[in-house]
CSV table of C-alpha atoms in Angstrom, one decimal:
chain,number,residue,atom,x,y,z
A,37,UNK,CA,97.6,99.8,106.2
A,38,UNK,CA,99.2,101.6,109.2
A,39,UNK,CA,96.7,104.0,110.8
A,40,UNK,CA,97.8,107.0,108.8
A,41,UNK,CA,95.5,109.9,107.8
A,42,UNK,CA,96.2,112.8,105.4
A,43,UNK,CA,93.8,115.8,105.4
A,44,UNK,CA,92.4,117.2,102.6
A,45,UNK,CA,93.4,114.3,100.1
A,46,UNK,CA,92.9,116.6,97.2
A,47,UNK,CA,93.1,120.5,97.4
A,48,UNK,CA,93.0,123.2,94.0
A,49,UNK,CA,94.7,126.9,95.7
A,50,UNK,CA,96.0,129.8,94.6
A,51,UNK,CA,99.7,131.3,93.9
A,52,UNK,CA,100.6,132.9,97.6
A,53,UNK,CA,98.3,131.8,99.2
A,54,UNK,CA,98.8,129.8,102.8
A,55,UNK,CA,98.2,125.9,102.7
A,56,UNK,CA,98.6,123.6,105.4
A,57,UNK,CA,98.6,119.8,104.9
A,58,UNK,CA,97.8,117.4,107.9
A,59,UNK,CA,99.0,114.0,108.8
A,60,UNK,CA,97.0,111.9,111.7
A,61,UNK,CA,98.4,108.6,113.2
A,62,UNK,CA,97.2,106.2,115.7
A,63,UNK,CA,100.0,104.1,116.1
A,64,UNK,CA,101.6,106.0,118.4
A,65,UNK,CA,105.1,106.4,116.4
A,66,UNK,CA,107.6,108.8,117.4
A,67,UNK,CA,109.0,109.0,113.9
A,68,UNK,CA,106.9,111.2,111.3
A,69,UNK,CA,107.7,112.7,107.5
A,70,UNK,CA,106.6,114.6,104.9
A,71,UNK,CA,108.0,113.7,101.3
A,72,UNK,CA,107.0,115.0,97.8
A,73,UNK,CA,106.3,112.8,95.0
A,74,UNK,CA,107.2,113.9,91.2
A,75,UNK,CA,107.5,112.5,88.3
A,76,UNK,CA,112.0,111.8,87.7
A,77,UNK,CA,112.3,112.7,91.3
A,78,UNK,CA,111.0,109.6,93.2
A,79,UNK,CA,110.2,110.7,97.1
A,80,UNK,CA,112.4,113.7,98.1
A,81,UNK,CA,112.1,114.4,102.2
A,82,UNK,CA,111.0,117.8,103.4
A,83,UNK,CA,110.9,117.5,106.9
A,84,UNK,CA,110.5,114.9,109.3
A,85,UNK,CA,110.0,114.8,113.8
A,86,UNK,CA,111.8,112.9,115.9
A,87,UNK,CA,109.3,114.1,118.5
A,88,UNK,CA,106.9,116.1,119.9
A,89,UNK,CA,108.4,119.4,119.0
A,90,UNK,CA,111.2,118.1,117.7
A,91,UNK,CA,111.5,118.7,114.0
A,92,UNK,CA,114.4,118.7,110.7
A,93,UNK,CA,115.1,119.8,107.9
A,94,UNK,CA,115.1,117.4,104.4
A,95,UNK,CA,116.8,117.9,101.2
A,96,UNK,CA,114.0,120.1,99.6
A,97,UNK,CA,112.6,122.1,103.0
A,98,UNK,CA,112.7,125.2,101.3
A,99,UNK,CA,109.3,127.2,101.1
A,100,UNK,CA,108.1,124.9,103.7
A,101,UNK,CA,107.3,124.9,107.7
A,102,UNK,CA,106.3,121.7,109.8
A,103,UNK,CA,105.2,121.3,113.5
A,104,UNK,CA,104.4,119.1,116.0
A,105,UNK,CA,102.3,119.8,119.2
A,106,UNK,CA,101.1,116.2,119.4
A,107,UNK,CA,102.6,112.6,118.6
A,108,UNK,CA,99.4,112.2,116.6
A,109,UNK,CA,99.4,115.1,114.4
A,110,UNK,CA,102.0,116.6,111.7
A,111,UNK,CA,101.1,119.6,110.3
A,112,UNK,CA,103.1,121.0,106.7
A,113,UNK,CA,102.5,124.1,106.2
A,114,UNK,CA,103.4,126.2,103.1
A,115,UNK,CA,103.7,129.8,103.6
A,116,UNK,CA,103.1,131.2,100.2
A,117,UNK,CA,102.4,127.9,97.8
A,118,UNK,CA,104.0,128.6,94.7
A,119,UNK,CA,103.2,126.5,91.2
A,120,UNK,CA,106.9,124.4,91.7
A,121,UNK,CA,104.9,123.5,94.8
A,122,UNK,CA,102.3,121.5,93.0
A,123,UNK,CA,103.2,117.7,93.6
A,124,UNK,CA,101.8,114.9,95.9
A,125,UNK,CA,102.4,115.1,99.4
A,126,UNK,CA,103.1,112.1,101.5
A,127,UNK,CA,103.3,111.5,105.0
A,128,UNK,CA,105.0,108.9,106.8
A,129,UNK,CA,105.9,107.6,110.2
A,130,UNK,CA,108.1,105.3,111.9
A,131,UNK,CA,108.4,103.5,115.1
A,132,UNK,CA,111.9,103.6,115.4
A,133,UNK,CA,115.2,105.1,114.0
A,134,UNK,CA,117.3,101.8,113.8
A,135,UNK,CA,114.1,99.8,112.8
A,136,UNK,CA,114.0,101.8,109.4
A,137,UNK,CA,110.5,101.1,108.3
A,138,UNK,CA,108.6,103.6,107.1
A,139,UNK,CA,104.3,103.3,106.6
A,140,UNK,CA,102.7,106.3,104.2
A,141,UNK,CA,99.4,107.7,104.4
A,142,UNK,CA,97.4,107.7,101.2
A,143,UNK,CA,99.3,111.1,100.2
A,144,UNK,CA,97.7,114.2,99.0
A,145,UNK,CA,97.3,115.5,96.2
A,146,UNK,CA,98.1,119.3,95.7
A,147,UNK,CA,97.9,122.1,92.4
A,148,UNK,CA,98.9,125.1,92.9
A,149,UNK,CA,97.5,127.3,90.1
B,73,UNK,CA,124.4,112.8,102.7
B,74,UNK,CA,123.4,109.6,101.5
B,75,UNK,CA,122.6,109.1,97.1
B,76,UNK,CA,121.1,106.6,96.4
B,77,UNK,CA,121.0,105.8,92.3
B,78,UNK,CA,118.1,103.5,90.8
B,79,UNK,CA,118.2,101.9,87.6
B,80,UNK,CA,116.7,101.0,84.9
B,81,UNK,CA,114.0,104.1,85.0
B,82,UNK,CA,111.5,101.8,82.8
B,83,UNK,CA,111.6,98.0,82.8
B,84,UNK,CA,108.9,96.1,80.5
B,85,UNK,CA,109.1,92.2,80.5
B,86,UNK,CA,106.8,89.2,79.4
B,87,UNK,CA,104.3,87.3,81.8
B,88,UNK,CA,106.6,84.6,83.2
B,89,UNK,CA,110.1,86.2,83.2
B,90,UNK,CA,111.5,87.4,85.7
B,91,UNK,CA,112.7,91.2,87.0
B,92,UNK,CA,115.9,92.7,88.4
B,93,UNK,CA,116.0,96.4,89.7
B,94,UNK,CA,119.3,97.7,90.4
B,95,UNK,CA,120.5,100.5,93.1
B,96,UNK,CA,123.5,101.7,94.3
B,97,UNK,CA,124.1,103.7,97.7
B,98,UNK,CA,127.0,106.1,99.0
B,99,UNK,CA,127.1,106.3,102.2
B,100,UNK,CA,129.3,102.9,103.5
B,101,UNK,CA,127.4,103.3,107.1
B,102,UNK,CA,124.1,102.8,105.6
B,103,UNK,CA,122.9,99.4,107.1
B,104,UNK,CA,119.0,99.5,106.5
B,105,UNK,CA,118.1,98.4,102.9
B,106,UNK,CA,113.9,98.8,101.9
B,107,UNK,CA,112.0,98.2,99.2
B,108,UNK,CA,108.4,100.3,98.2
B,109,UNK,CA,105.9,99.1,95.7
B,110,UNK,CA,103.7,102.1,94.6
B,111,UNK,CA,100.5,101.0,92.6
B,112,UNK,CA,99.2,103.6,90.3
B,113,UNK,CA,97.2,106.4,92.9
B,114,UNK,CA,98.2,104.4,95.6
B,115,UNK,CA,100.8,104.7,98.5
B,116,UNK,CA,104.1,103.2,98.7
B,117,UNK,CA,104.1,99.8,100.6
B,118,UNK,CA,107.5,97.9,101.8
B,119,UNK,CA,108.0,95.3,100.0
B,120,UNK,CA,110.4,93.0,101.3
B,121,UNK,CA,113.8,94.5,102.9
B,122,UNK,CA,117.5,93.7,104.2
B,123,UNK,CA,120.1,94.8,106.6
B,124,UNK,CA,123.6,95.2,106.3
B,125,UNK,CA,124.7,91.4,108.0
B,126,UNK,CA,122.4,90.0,105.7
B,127,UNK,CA,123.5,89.5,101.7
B,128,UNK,CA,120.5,88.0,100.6
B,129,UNK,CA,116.4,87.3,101.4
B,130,UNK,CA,113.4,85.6,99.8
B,131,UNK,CA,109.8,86.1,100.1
B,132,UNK,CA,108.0,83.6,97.6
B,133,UNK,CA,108.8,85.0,94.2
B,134,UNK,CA,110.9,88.5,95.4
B,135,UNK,CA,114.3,88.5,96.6
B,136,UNK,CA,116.9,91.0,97.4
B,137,UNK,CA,120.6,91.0,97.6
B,138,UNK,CA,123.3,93.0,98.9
B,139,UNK,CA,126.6,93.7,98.1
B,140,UNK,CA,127.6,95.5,101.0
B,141,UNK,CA,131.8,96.0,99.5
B,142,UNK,CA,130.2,97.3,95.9
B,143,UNK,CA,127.4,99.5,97.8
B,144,UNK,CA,124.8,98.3,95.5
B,145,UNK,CA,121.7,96.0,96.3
B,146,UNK,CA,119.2,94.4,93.8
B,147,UNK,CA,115.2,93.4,93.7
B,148,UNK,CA,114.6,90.0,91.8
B,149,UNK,CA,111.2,89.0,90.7
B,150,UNK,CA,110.5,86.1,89.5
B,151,UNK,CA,107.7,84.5,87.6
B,152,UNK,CA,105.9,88.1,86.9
B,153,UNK,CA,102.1,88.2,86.9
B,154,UNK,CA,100.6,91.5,85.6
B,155,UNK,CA,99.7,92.3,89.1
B,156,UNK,CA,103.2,93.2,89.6
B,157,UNK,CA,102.9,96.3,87.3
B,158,UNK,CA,103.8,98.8,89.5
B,159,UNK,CA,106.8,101.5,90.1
B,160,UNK,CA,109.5,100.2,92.8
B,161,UNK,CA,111.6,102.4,94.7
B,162,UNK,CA,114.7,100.9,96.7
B,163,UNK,CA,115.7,102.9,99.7
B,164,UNK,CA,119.1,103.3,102.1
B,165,UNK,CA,118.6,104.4,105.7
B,166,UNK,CA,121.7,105.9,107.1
B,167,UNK,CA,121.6,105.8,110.9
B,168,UNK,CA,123.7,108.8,110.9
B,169,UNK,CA,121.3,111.3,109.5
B,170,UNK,CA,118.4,109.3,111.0
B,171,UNK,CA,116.5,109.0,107.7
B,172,UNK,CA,116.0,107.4,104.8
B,173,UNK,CA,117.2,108.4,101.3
B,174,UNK,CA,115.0,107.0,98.3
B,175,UNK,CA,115.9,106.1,94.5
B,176,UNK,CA,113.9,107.9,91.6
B,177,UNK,CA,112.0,104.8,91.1
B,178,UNK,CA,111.6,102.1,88.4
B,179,UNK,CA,108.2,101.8,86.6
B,180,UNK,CA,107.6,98.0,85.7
B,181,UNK,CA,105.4,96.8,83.3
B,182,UNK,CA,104.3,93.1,83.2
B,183,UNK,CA,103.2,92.2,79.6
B,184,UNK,CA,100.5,89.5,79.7
């Protein structure tokens, strides 16, 4: 496996309450994602960096904040975690756009109750 | 953007036969063409994949095609072991929106 990290791997929170999510690499990729995993839905993107500070929107960023002060780190960030928020997060990075490849990090596991 | 459709949803064949996983993409500039194994609590790992000015690859028992004038490319297993119980997701990267778009997944089960 790629050297990808996702902190906490399993979290239980509250409706409202603030929840950030953080992804770790040591491979040095410039190309990093967060995608949530449900059941019918497959892996939707929420946002992804193309760079230090250099983030996007995905097809389901709503309710959701990223950022990048490092190439290491990806932080996600939900403001207000509501239960349609409950899902398992994944993180993912790539070396290069044309290349393609994506590598995930064991993904976490969030319930929003 | 780029839809990519997945099908069949659910897939269940005998030890020995062999497998074929189906997707279709929209986006004709799409020219990056992955496939994800996901293990049950575990991470999605690539598979084998294929690019556009390729039609078709092997690695021992899986193989892909593409069928770049249909937009639609295909997963083949042959000779299934249990071990390749799993749920597959095919993938299209679109260079123009500089990411890639995922299917909704097909959960395979290997009866021994």
């Amino acid at each position: 496996d790629a050297g990808i990290t996702q902190s906490p791997r399993h979290k239980v929170t509250e409706t409202g309450t603030p929840v950030t999510l953080r992804c770790h690499q040591t491979e040095n990729h410039r190309y990093m994602y967060w995608y949530r995993q449900d059941p019918g839905h497959g892996l939707r993107l929420i946002h992804y960096s193309y760079g230090v500070k250099d983030t996007d929107k995905g097809e389901v960023s709503d309710g959701y904040s990223v950022s990048r002060s490092k190439t290491e780190d990806f932080l996600l960030t939900l403001e207000s975690a509501t239960s349609s928020q409950t899902s398992v997060y994944f993180c993912a990075i790539s070396e290069s756009v044309r290349e393609g490849t994506q590598y995930f990090g064991p993904g976490t596991r969030l319930l929003v109750l | 953007g780029e839809n990519v459709e997945q099908h069949p949803s659910t897939l269940s064949v005998q030890e020995g036969d062999s497998a074929v996983i189906k997707c279709t993409y929209s986006d004709s500039a799409s020219n990056y063409f992955p496939w994800y194994k996901q293990e049950l609590g575990k991470r999605p790992q690539l598979i084998i994949d294929i690019r556009s000015n390729v039609g078709e690859k092997k690695d021992q028992r899986i193989a892909v095609t593409l069928n770049k004038t249909a937009k639609h490319f295909s997963l083949h297993i042959t000779e299934t072991q249990p071990e390749d119980s799993a749920v597959y997701f095919c993938a299209s990267y679109s260079g123009g929106y500089q990411k890639v778009t995922f299917g909704t997944g097909t959960k395979l089960q290997v009866i021994p």
